[in-house]
mmCIF file with all atom_site columns, C-alpha atoms in Angstrom:
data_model
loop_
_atom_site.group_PDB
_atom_site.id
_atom_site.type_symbol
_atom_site.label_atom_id
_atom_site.label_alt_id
_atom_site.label_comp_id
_atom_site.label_asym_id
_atom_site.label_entity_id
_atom_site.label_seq_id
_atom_site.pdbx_PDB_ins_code
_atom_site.Cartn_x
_atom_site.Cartn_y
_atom_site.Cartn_z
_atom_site.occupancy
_atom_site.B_iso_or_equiv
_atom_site.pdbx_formal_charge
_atom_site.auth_seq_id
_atom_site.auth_comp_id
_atom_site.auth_asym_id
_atom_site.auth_atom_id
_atom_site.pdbx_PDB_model_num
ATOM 1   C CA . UNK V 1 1   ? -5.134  -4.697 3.475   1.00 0.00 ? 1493 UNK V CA 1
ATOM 2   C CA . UNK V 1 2   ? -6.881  -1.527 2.856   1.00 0.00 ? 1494 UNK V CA 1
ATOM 3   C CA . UNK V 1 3   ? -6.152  2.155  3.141   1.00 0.00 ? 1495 UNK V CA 1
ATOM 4   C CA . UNK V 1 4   ? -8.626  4.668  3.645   1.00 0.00 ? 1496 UNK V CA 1
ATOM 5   C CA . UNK V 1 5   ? -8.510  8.013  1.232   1.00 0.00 ? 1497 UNK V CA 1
ATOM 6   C CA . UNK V 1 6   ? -10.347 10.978 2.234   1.00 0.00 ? 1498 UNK V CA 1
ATOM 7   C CA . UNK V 1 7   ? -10.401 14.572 0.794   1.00 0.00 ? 1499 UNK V CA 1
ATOM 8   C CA . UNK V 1 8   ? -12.103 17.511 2.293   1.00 0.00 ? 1500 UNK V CA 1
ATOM 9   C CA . UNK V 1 9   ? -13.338 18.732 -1.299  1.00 0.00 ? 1501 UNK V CA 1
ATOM 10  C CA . UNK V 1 10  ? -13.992 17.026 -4.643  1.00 0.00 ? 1502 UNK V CA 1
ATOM 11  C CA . UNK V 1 11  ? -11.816 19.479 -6.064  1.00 0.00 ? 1503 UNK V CA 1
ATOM 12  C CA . UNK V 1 12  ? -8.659  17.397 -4.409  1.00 0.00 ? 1504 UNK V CA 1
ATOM 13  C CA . UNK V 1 13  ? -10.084 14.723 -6.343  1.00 0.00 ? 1505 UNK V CA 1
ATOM 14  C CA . UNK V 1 14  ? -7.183  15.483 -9.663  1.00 0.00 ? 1506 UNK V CA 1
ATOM 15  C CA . UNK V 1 15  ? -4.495  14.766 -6.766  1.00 0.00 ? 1507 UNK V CA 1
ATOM 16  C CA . UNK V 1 16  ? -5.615  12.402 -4.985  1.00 0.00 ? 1508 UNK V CA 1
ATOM 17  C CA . UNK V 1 17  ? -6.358  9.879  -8.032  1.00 0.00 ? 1509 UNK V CA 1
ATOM 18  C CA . UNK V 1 18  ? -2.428  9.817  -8.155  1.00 0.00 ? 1510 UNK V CA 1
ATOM 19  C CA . UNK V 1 19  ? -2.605  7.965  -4.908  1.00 0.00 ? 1511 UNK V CA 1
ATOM 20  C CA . UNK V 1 20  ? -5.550  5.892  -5.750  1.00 0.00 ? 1512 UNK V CA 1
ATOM 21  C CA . UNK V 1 21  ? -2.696  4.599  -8.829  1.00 0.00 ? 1513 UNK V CA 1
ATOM 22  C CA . UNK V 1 22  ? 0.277   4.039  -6.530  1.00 0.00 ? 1514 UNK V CA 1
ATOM 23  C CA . UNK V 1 23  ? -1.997  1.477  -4.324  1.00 0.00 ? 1515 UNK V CA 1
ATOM 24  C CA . UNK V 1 24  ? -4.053  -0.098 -7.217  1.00 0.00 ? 1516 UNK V CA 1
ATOM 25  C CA . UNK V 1 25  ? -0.453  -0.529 -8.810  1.00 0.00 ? 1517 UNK V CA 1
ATOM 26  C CA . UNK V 1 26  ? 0.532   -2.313 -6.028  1.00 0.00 ? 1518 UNK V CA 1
ATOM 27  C CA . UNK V 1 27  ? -2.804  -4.102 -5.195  1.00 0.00 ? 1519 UNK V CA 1
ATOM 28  C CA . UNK V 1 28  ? -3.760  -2.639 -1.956  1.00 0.00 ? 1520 UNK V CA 1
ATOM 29  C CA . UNK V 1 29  ? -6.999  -1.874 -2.010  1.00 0.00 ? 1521 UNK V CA 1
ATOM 30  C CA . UNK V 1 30  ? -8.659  1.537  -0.800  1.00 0.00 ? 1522 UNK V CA 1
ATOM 31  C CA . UNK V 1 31  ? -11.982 3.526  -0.588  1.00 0.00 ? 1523 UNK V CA 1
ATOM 32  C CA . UNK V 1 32  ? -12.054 7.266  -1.066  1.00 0.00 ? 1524 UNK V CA 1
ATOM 33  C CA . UNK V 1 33  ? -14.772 9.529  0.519   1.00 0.00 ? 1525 UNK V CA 1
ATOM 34  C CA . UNK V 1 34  ? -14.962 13.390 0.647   1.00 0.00 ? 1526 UNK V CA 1
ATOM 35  C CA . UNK V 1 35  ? -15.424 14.449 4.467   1.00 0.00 ? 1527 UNK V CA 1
ATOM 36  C CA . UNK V 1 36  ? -14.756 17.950 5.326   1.00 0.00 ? 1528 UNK V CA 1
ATOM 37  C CA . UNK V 1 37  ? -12.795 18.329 8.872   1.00 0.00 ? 1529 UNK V CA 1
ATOM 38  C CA . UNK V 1 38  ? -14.584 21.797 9.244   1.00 0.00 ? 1530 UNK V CA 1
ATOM 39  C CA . UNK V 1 39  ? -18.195 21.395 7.173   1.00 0.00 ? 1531 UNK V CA 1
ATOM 40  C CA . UNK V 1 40  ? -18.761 17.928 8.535   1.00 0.00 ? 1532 UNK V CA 1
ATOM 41  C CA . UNK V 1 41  ? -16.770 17.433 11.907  1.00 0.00 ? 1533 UNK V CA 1
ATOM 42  C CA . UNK V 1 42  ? -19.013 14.576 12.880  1.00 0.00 ? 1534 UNK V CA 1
ATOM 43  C CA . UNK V 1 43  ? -18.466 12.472 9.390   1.00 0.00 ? 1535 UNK V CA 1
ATOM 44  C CA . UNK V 1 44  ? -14.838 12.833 10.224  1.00 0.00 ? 1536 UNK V CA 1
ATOM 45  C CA . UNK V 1 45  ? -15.524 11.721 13.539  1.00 0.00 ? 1537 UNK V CA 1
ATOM 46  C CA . UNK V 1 46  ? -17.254 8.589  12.372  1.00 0.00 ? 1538 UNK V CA 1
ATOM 47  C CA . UNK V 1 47  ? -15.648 7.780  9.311   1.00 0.00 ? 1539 UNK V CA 1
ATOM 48  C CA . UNK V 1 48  ? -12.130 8.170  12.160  1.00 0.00 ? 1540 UNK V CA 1
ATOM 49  C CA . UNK V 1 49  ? -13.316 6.268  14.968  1.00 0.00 ? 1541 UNK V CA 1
ATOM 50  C CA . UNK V 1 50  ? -14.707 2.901  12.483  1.00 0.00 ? 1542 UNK V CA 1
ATOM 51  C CA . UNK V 1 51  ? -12.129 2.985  10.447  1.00 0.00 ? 1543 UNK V CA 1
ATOM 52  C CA . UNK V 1 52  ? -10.086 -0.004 12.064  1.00 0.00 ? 1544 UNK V CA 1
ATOM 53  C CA . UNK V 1 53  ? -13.269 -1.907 12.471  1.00 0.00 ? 1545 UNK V CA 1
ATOM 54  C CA . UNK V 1 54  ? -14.258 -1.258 8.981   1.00 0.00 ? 1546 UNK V CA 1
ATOM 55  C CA . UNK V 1 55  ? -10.764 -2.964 8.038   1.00 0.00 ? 1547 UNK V CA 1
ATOM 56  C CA . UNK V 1 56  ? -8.567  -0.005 7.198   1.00 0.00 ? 1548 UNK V CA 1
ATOM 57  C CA . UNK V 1 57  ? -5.211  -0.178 8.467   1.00 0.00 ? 1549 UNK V CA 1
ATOM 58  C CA . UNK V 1 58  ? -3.784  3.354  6.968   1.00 0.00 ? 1550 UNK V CA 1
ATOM 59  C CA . UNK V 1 59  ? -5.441  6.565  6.593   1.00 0.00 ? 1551 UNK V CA 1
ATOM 60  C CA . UNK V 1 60  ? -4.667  9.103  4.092   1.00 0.00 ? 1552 UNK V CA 1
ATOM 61  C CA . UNK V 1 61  ? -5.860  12.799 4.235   1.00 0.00 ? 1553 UNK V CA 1
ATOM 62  C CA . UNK V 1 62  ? -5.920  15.298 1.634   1.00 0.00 ? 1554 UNK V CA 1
ATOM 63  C CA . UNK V 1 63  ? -6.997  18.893 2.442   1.00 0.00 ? 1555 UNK V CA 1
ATOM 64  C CA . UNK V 1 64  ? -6.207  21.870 1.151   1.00 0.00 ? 1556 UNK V CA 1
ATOM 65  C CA . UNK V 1 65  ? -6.058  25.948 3.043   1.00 0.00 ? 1557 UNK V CA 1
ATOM 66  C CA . UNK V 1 66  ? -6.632  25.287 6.446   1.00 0.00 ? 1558 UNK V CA 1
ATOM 67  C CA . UNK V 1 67  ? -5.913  21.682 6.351   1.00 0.00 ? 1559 UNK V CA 1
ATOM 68  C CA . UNK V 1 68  ? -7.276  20.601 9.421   1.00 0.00 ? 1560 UNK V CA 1
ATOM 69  C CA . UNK V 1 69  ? -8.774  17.033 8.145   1.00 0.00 ? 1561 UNK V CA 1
ATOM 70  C CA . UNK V 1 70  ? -5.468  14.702 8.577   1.00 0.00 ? 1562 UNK V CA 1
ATOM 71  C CA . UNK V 1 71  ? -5.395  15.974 12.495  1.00 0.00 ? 1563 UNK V CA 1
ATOM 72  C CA . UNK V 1 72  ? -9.005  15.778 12.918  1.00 0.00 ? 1564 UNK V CA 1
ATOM 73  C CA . UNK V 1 73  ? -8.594  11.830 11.960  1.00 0.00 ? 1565 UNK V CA 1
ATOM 74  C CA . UNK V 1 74  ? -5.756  11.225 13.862  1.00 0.00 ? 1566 UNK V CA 1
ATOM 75  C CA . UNK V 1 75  ? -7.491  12.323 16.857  1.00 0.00 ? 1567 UNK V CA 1
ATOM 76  C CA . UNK V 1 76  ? -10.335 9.671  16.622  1.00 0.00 ? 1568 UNK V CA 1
ATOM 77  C CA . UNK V 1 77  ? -8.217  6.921  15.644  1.00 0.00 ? 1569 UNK V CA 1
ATOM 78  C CA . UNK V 1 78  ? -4.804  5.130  16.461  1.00 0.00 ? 1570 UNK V CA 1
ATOM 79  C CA . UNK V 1 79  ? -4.548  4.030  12.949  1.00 0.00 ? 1571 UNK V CA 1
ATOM 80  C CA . UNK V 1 80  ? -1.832  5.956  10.812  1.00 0.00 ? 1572 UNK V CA 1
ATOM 81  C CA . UNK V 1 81  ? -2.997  9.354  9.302   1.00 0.00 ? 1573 UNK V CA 1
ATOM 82  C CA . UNK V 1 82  ? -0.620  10.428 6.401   1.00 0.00 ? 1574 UNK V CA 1
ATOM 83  C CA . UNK V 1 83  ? -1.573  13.897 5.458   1.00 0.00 ? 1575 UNK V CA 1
ATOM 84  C CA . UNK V 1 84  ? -1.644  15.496 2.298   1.00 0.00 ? 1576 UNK V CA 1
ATOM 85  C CA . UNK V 1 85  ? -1.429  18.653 1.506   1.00 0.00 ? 1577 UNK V CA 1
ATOM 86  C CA . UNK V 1 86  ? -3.380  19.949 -1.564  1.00 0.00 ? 1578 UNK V CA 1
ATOM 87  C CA . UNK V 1 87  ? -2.116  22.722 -3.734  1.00 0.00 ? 1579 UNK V CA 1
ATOM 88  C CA . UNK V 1 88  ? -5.077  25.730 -2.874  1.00 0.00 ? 1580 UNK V CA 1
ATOM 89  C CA . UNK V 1 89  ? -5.411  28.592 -4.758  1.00 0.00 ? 1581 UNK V CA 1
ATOM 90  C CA . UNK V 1 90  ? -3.723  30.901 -1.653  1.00 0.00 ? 1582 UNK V CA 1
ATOM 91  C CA . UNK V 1 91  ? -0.222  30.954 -0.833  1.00 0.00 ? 1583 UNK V CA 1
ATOM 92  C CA . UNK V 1 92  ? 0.660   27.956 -3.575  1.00 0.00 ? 1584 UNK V CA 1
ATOM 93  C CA . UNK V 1 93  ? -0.657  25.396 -0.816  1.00 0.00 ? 1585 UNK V CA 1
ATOM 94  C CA . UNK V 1 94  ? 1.929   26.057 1.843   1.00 0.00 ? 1586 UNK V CA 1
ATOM 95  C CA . UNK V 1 95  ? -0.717  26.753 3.838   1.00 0.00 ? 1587 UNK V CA 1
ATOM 96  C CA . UNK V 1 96  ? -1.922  23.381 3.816   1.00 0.00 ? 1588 UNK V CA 1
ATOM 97  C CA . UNK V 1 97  ? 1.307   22.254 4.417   1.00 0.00 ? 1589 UNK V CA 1
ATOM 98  C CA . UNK V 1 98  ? 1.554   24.150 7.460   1.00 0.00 ? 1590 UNK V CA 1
ATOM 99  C CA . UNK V 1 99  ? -1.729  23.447 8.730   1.00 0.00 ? 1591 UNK V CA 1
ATOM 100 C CA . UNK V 1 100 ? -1.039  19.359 8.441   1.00 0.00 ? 1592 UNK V CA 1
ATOM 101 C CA . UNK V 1 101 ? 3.052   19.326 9.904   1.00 0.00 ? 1593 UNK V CA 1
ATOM 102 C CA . UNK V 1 102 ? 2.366   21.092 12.863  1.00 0.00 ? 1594 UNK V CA 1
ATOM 103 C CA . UNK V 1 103 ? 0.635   19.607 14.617  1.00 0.00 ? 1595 UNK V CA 1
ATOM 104 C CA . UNK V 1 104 ? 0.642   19.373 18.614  1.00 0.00 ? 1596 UNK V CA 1
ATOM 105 C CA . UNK V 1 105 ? 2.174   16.453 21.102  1.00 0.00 ? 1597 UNK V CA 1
ATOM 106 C CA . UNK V 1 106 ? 0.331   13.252 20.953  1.00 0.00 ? 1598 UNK V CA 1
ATOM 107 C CA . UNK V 1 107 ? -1.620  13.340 17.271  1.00 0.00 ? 1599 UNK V CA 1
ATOM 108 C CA . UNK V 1 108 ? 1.080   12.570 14.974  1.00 0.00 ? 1600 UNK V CA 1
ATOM 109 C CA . UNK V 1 109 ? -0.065  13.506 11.114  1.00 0.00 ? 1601 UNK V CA 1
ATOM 110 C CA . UNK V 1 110 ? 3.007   11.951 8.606   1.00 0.00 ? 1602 UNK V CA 1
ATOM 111 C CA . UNK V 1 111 ? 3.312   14.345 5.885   1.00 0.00 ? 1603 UNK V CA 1
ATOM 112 C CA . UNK V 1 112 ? 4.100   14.434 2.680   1.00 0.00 ? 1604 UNK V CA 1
ATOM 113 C CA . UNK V 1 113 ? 4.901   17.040 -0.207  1.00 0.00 ? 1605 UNK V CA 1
ATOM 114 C CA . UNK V 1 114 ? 2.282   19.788 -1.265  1.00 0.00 ? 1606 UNK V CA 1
ATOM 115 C CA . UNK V 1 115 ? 0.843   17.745 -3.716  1.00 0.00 ? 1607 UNK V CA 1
ATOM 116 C CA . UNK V 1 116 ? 2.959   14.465 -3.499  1.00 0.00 ? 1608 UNK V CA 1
ATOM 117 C CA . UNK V 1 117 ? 0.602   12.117 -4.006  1.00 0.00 ? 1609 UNK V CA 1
ATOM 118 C CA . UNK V 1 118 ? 2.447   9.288  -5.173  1.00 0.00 ? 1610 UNK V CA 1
ATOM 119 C CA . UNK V 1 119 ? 4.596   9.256  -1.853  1.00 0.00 ? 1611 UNK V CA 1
ATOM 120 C CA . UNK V 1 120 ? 0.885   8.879  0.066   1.00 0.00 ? 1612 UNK V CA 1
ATOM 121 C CA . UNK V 1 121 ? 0.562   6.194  -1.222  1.00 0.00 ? 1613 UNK V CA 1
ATOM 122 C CA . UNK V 1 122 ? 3.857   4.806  -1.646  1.00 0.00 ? 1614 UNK V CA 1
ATOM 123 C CA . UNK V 1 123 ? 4.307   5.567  2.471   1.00 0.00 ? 1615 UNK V CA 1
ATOM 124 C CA . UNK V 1 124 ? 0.835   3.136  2.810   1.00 0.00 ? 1616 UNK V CA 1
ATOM 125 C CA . UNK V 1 125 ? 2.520   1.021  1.245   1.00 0.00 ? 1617 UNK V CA 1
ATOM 126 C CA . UNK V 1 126 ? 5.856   0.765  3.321   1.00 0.00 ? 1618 UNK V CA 1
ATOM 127 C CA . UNK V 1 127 ? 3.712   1.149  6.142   1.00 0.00 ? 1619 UNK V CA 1
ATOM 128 C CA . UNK V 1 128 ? 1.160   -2.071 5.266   1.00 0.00 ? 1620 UNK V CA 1
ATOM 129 C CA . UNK V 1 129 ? 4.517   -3.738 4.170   1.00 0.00 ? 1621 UNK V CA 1
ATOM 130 C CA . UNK V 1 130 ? 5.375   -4.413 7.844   1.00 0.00 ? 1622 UNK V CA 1
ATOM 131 C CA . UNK V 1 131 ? 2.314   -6.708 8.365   1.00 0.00 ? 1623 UNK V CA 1
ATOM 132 C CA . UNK V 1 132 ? 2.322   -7.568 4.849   1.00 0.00 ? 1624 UNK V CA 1
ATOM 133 C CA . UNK V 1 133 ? 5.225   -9.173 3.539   1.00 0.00 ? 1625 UNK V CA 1
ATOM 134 C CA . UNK V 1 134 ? 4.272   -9.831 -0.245  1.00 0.00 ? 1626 UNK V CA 1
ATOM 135 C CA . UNK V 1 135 ? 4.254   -5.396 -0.355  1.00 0.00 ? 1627 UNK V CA 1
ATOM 136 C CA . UNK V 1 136 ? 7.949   -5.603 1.419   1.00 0.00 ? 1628 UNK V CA 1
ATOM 137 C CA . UNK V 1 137 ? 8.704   -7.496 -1.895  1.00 0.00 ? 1629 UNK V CA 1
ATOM 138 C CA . UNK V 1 138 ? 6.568   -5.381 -4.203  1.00 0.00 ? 1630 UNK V CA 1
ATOM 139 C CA . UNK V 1 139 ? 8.294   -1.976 -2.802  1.00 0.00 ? 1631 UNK V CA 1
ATOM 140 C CA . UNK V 1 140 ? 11.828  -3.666 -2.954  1.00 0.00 ? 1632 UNK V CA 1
ATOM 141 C CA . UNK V 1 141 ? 10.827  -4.440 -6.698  1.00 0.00 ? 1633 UNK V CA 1
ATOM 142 C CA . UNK V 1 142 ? 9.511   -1.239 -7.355  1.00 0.00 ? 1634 UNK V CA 1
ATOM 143 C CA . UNK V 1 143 ? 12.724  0.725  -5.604  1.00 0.00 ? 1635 UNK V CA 1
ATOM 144 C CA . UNK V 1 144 ? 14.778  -1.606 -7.793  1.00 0.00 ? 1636 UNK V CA 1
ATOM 145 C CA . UNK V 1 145 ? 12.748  -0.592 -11.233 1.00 0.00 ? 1637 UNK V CA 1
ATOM 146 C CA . UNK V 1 146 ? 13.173  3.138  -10.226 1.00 0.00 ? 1638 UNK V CA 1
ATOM 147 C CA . UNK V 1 147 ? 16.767  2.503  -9.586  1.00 0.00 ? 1639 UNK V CA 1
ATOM 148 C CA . UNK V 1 148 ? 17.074  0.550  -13.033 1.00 0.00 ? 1640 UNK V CA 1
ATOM 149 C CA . UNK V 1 149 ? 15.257  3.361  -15.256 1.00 0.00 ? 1641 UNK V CA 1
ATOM 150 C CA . UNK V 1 150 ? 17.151  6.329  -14.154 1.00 0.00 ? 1642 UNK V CA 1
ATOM 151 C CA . UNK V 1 151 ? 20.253  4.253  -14.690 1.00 0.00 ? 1643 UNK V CA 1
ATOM 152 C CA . UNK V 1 152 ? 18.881  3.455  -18.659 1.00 0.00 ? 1644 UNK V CA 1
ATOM 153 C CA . UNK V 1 153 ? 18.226  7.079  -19.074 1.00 0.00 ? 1645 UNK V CA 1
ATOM 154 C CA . UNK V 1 154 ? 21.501  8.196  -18.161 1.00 0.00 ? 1646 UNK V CA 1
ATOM 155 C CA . UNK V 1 155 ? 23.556  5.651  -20.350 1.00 0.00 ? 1647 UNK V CA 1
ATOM 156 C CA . UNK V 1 156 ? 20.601  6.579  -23.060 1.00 0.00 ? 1648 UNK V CA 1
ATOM 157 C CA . UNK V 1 157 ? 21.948  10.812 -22.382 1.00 0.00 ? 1649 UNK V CA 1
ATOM 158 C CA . UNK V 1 158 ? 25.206  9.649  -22.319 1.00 0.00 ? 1650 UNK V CA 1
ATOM 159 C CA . UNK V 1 159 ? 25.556  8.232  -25.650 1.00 0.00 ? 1651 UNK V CA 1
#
């Protein structure tokens, strides 16, 4: 199982790590590359169109401004694109998030929160976790920890 990371700048790099964490956490393993949807439209191509022969099954893309890069992906491959919108200097990154949600009729982009990170990865996860059933387990496990701490912190504030 492997998920494919790319950012269109090494300045994404701070929020995507976060990602790169969830999936190490949970043992799926990854490779990150910085590919630029508008500076290098044929890496993107490439990098898009081997990715399922190179043995990625999920694709996560983290862009910032005009956040073309998760769209650009998801129209060279049928894998899964998750897109991620990066926090930009300019309009507090809902820019990005605009640029990745809409996008038109037949290249779906899932997207998460400006910035959110953690639920790329965790949404590789879930999505691996169909073929995979030892990451069904993990995330059940890991939804059940979640569950368990916010319940200790409130009996811990409610003393």
């Amino acid at each position: 199982m492997k998920v494919g990371i790319v950012m269109g700048s090494k300045s994404d790099y701070p929020v995507v790590e976060r990602a790169e964490k969830i999936l190490t956490d949970f043992g799926v393993d990854f490779e990150t590359r910085i590919i630029s949807a508008h500076r290098t439209p044929r890496a993107a191509e490439k990098f898009a169109s081997e990715a399922e022969s190179s043995g990625i099954e999920v694709i996560i893309a983290a862009a910032g401004k005009a956040a073309h890069l998760g769209g650009v992906l998801a129209a060279f491959t049928p894998l899964p694109v998750i897109g991620l919108p990066v926090k930009s200097s300019t309009l507090d990154g809902l820019d990005s998030l605009l640029s990745i949600v809409q996008m038109p009729k037949g290249v779906p982009v899932a997207t998460v929160a400006i910035d959110g990170a953690e639920n790329a990865g965790l949404l590789a996860v879930q999505i691996l976790s169909v073929k995979y059933s030892e990451l069904r387990q993990a995330m059940k496990d890991y939804k059940l920890k979640m569950e368990n701490d916010v319940l200790a912190i409130d009996a811990e504030f409610n003393k």
